[in-house]
mmCIF file of C-alpha atoms in Angstrom:
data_model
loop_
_atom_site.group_PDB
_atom_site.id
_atom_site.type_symbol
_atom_site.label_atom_id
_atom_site.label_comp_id
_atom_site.label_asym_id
_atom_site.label_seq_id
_atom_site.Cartn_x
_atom_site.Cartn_y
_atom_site.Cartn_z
ATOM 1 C CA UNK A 1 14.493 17.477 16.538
ATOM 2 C CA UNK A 2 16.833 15.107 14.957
ATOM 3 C CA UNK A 3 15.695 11.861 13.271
ATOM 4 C CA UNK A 4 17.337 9.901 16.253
ATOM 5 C CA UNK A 5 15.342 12.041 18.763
ATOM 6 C CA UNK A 6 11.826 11.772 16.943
ATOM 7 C CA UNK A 7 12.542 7.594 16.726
ATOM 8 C CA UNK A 8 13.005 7.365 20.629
ATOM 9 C CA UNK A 9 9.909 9.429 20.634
ATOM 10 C CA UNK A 10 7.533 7.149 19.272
ATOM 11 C CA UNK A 11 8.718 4.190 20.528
ATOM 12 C CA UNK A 12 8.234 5.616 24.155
ATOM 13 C CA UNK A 13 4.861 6.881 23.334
ATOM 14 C CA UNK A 14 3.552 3.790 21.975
ATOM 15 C CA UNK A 15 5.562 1.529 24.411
ATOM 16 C CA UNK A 16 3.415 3.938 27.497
ATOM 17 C CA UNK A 17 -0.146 3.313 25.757
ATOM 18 C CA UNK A 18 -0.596 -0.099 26.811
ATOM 19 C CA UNK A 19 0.496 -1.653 30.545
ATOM 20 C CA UNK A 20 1.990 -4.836 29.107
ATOM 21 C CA UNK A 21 4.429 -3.061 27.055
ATOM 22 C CA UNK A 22 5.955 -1.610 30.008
ATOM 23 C CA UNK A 23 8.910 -4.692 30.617
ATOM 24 C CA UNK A 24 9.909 -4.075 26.641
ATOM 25 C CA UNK A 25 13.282 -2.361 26.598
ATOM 26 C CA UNK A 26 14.129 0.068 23.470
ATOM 27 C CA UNK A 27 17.163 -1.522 21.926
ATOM 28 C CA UNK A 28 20.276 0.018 21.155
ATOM 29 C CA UNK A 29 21.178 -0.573 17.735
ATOM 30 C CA UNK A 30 19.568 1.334 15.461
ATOM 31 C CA UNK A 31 18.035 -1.326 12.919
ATOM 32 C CA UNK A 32 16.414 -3.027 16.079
ATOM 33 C CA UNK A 33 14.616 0.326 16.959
ATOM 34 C CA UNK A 34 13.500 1.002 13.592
ATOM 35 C CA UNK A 35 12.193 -2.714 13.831
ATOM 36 C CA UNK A 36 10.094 -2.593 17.065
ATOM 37 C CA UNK A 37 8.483 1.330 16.050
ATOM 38 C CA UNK A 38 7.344 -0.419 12.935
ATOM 39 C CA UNK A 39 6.431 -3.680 15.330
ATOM 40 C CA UNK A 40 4.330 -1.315 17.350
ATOM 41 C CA UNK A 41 2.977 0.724 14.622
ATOM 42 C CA UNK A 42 1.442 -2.473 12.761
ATOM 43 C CA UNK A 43 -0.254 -4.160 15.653
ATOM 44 C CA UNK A 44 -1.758 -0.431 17.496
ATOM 45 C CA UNK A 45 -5.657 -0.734 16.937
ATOM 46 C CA UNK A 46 -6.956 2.188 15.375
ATOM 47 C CA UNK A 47 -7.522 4.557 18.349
ATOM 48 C CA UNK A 48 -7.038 8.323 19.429
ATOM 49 C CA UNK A 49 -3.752 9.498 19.453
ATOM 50 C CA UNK A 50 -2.013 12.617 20.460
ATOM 51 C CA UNK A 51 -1.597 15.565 18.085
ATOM 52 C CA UNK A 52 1.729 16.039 18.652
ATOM 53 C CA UNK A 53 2.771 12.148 18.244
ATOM 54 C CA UNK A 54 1.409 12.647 14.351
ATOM 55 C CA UNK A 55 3.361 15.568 14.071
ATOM 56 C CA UNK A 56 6.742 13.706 14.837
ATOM 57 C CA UNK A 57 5.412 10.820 12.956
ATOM 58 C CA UNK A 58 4.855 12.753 10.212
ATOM 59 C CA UNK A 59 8.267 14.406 9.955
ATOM 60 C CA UNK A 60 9.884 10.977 11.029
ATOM 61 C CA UNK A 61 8.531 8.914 8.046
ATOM 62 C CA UNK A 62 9.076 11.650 5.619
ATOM 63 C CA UNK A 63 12.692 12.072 6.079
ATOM 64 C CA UNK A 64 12.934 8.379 5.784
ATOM 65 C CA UNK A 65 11.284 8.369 2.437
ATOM 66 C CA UNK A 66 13.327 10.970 1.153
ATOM 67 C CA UNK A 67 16.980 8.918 2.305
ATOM 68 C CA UNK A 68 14.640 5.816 0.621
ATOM 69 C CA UNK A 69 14.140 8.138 -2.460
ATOM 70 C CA UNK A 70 11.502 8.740 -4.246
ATOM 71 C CA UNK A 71 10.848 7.780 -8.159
ATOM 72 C CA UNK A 72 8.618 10.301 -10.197
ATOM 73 C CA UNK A 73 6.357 8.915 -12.760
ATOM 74 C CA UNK A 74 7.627 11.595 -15.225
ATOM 75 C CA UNK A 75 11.093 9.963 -14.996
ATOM 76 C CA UNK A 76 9.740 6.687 -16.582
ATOM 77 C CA UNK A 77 9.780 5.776 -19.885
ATOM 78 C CA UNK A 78 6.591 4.071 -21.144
ATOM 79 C CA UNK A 79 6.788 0.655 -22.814
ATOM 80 C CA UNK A 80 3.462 1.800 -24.928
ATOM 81 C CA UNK A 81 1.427 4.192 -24.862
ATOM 82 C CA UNK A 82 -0.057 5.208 -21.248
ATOM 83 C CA UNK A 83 1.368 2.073 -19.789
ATOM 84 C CA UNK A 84 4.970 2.109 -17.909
ATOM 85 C CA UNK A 85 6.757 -1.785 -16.258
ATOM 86 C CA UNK A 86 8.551 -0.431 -12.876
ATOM 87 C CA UNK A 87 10.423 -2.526 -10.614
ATOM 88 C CA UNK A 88 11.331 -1.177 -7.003
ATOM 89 C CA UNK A 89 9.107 -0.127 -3.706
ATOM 90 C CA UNK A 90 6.017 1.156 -4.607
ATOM 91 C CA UNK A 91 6.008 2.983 -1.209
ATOM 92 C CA UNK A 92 8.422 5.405 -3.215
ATOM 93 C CA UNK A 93 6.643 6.001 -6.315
ATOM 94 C CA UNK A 94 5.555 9.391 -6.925
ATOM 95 C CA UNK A 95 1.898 9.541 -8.866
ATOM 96 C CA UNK A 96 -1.592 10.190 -8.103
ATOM 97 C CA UNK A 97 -2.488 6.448 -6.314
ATOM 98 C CA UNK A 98 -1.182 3.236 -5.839
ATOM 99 C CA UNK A 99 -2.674 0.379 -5.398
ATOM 100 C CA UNK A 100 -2.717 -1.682 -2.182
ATOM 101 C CA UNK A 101 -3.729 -5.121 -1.646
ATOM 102 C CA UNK A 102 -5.538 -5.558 1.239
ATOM 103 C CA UNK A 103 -7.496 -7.848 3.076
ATOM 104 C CA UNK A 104 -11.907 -8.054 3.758
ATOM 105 C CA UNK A 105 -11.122 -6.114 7.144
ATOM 106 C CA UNK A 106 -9.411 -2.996 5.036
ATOM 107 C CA UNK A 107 -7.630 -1.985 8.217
ATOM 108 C CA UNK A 108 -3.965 -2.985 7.002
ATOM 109 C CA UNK A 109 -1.677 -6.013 8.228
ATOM 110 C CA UNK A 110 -1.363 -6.430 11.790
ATOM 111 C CA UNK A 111 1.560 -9.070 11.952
ATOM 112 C CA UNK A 112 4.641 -7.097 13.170
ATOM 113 C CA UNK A 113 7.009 -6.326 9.639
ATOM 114 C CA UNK A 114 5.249 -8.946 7.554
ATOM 115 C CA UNK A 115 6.570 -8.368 3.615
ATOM 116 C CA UNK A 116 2.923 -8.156 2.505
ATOM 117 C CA UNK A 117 2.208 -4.608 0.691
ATOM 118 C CA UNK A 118 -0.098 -4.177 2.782
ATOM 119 C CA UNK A 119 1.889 -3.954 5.682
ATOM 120 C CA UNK A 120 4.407 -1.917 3.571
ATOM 121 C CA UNK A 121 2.391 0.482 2.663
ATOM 122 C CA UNK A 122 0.675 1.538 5.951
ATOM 123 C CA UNK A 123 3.884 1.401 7.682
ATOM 124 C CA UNK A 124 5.100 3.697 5.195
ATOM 125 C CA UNK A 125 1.710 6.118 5.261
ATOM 126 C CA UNK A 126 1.724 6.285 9.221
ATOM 127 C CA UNK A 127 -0.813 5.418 11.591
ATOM 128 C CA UNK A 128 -3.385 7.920 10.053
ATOM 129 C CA UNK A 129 -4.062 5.160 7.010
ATOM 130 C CA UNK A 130 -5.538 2.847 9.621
ATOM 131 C CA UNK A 131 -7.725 5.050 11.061
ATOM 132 C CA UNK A 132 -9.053 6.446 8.071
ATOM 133 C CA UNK A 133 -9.331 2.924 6.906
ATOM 134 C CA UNK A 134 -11.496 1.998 10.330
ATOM 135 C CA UNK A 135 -13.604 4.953 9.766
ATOM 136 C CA UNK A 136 -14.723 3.426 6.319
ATOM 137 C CA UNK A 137 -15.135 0.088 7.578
ATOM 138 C CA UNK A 138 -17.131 1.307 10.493
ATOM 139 C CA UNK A 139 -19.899 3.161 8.171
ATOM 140 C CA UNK A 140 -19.828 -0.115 5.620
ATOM 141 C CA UNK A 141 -20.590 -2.248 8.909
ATOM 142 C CA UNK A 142 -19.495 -5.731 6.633
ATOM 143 C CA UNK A 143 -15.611 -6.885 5.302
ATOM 144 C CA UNK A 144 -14.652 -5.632 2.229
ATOM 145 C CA UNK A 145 -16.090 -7.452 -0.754
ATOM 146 C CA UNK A 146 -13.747 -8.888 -3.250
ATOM 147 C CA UNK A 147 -12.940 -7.118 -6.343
ATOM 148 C CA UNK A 148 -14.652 -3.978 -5.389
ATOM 149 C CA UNK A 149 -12.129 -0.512 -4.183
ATOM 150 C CA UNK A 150 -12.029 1.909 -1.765
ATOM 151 C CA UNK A 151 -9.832 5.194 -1.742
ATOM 152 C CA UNK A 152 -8.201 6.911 0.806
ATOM 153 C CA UNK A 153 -5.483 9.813 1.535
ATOM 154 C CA UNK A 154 -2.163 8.816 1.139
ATOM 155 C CA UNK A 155 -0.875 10.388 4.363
ATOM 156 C CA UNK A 156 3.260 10.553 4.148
ATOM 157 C CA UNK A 157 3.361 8.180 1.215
ATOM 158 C CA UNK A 158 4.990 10.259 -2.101
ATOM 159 C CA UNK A 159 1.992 9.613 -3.465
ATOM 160 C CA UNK A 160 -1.617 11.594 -3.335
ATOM 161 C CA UNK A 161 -3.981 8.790 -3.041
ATOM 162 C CA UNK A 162 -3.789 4.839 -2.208
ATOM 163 C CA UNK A 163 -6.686 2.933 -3.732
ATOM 164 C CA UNK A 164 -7.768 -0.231 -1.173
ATOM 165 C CA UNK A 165 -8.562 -3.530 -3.357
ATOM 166 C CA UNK A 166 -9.373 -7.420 -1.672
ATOM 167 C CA UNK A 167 -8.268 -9.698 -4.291
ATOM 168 C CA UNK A 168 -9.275 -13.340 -4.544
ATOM 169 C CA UNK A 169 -7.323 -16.110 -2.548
ATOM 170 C CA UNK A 170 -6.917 -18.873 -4.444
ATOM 171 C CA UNK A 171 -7.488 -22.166 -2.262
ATOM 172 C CA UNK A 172 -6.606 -25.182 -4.671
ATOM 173 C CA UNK A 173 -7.757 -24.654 -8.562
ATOM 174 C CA UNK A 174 -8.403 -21.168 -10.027
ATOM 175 C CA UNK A 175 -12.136 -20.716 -10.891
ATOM 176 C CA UNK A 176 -13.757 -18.579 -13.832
ATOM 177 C CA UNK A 177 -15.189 -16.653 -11.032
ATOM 178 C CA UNK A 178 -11.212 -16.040 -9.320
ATOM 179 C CA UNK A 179 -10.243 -14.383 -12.897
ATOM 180 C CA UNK A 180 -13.370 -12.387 -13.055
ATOM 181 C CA UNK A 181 -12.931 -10.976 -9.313
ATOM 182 C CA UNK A 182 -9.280 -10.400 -10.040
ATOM 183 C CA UNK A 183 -10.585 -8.600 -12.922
ATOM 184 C CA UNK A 184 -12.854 -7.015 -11.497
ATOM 185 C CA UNK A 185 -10.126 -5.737 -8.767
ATOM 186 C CA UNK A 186 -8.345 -3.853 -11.649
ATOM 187 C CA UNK A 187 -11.581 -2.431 -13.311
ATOM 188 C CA UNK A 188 -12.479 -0.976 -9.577
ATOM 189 C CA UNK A 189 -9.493 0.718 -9.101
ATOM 190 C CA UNK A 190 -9.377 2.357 -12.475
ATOM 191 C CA UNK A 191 -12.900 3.421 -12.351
ATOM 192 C CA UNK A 192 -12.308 5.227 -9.251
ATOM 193 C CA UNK A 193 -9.398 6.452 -10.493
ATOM 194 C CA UNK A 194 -11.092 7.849 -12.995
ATOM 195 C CA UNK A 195 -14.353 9.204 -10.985
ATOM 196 C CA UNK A 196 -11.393 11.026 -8.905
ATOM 197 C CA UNK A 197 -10.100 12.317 -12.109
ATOM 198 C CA UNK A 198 -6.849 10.835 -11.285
ATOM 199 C CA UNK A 199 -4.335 10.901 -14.379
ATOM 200 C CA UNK A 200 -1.822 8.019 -12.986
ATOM 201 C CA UNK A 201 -2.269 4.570 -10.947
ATOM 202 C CA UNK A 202 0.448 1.948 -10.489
ATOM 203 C CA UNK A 203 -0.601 -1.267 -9.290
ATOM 204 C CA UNK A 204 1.039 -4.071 -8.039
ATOM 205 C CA UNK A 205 0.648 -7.514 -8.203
ATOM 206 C CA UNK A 206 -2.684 -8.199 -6.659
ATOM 207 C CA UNK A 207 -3.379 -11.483 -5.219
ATOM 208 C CA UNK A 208 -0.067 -13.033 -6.067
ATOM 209 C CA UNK A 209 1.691 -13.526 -2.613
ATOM 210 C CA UNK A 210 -0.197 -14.091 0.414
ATOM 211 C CA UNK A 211 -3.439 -15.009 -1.639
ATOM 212 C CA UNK A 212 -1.909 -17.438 -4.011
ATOM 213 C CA UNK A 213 -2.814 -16.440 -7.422
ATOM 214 C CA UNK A 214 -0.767 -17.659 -10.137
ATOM 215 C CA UNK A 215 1.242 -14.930 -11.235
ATOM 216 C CA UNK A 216 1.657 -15.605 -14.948
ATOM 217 C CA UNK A 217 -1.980 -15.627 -15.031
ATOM 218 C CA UNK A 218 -2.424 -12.564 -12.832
ATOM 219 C CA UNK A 219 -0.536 -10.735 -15.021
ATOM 220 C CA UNK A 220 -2.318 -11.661 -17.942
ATOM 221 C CA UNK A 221 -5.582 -10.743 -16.725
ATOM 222 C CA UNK A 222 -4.218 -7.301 -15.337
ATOM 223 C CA UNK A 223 -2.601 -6.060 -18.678
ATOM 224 C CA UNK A 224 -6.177 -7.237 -20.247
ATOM 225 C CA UNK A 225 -8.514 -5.845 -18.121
ATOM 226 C CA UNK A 226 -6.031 -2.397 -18.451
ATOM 227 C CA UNK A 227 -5.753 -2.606 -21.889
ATOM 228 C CA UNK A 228 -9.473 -2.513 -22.230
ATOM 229 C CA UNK A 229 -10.194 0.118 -20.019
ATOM 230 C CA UNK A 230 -7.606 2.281 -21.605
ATOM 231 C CA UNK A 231 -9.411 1.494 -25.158
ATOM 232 C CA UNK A 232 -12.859 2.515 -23.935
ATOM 233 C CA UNK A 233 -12.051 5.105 -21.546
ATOM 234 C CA UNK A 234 -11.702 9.318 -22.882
ATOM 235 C CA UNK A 235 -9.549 9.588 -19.192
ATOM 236 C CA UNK A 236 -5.737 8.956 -20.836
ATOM 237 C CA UNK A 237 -4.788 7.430 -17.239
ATOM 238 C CA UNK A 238 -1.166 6.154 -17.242
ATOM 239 C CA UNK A 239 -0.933 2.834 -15.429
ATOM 240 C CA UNK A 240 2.178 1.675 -13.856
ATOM 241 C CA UNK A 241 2.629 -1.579 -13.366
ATOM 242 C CA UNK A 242 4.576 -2.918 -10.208
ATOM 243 C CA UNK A 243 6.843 -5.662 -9.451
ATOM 244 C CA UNK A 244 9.403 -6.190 -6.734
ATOM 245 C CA UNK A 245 10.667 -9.807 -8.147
ATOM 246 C CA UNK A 246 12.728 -10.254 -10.934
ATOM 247 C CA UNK A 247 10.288 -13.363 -12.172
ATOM 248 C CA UNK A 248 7.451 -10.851 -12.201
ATOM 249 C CA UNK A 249 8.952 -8.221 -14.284
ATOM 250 C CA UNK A 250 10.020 -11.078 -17.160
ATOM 251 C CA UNK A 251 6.469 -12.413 -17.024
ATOM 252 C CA UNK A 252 5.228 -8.227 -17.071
ATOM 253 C CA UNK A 253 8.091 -7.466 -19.843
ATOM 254 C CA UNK A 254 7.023 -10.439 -21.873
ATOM 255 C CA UNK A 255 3.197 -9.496 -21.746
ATOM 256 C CA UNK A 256 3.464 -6.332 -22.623
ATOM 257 C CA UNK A 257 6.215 -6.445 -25.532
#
């Protein structure tokens, strides 16, 4: 099946699961298609879905990462030791998990293509993050607390796992008790990490966009809270840190030296 042929597929599936989708016409262009299978994808509830629909998923969103690339860890250079600056998609980063920021409802971004990570990174993953994500939720039976993780399969992301963190949203003033959850956001992760026996993370920059953190601040309590973890910890995890914007990686670059 070509790449074409598995796109119309999943649009038509997910256009047939629910009645009022039925007047929605499949565009012709090609970036419009993309653009409503992604639409669909973020706002499906986590439900049942056919075998064969994960199947063509699955070989839809991998050929798309490959034409995206992919960037392995072991082609970065380290800026010290066990701790690599990377700018680009961290949907395309090869290494054992990346870090997603996600909201108390750990069930991924439901507004259609929003540039959150969080919607990047299940879009990129497939539908199978989401329900792996509402099987979690659905044993904790409460939101996500802040500054605590969660891990989960990485589905048809390069990468093997995706570690879930809720950072704080900062609503005026940043508290004490803001820096100590966003610490305590990074700590989670790499304690997991480590309980996994994972040997690389890259995390990007949690709390900054949607929830408002400063990010000159942010940054200085992740490369901290790393720092000291990787000074009291016999794992040797490599951390990678993350940026998309050019302002983060001078603020990252600066930090770290």
């Amino acid at each position: 099946m070509k790449q074409e042929d598995r796109l119309n597929y999943l649009i038509r599936y997910l256009l047939q699961e629910k009645e009022e989708y039925q007047e929605i016409s499949v565009p012709t262009e090609l970036a419009d298609q993309k653009r409503l299978l992604r639409s669909l994808m973020n706002v499906r509830l986590p439900a049942p879905v056919h075998s064969e629909f994960l199947k063509i998923q699955d070989e839809y969103l991998q050929e798309e990462a490959a034409a995206r690339g992919i960037t392995r860890i072991e082609t970065l250079s380290p800026v010290s030791e066990g701790i690599y600056l990377w700018q680009g998609d961290i949907t395309t980063l090869n290494c054992d998990a990346i870090v997603n920021a996600a909201n108390s409802q750990m069930l991924g971004c439901f507004i259609p293509c929003h540039g959150c990570i969080d919607n990047a990174i299940h879009s990129a993953a497939g539908i199978q993050l989401r329900l792996e994500c509402a099987r979690i939720m659905a044993q904790q039976r409460t939101e996500e607390p802040t500054g605590k993780a969660k891990i989960t399969k990485s589905y048809n992301l390069p990468c093997r796992y995706v570690l879930h963190t809720v950072g704080p949203i900062i609503r005026g003033t940043v508290t004490s008790e803001d820096c100590q959850l966003l610490a305590g956001c990074y700590r989670s992760c790499l304690e997991l990490a480590a309980a996994h026996d994972l040997k690389s993370i890259a995390f990007c920059c949690i709390s900054t966009g949607e929830f408002h953190f400063p990010n000159e601040l942010a940054a200085e309590i992740a490369v901290q809270t790393v720092r000291d973890f990787q000074k009291d910890s016999q794992n040797h995890m490599e951390v990678i840190f993350n940026v998309f914007k050019d302002s983060d990686y001078e603020i990252y670059k600066r930090l770290l030296g």
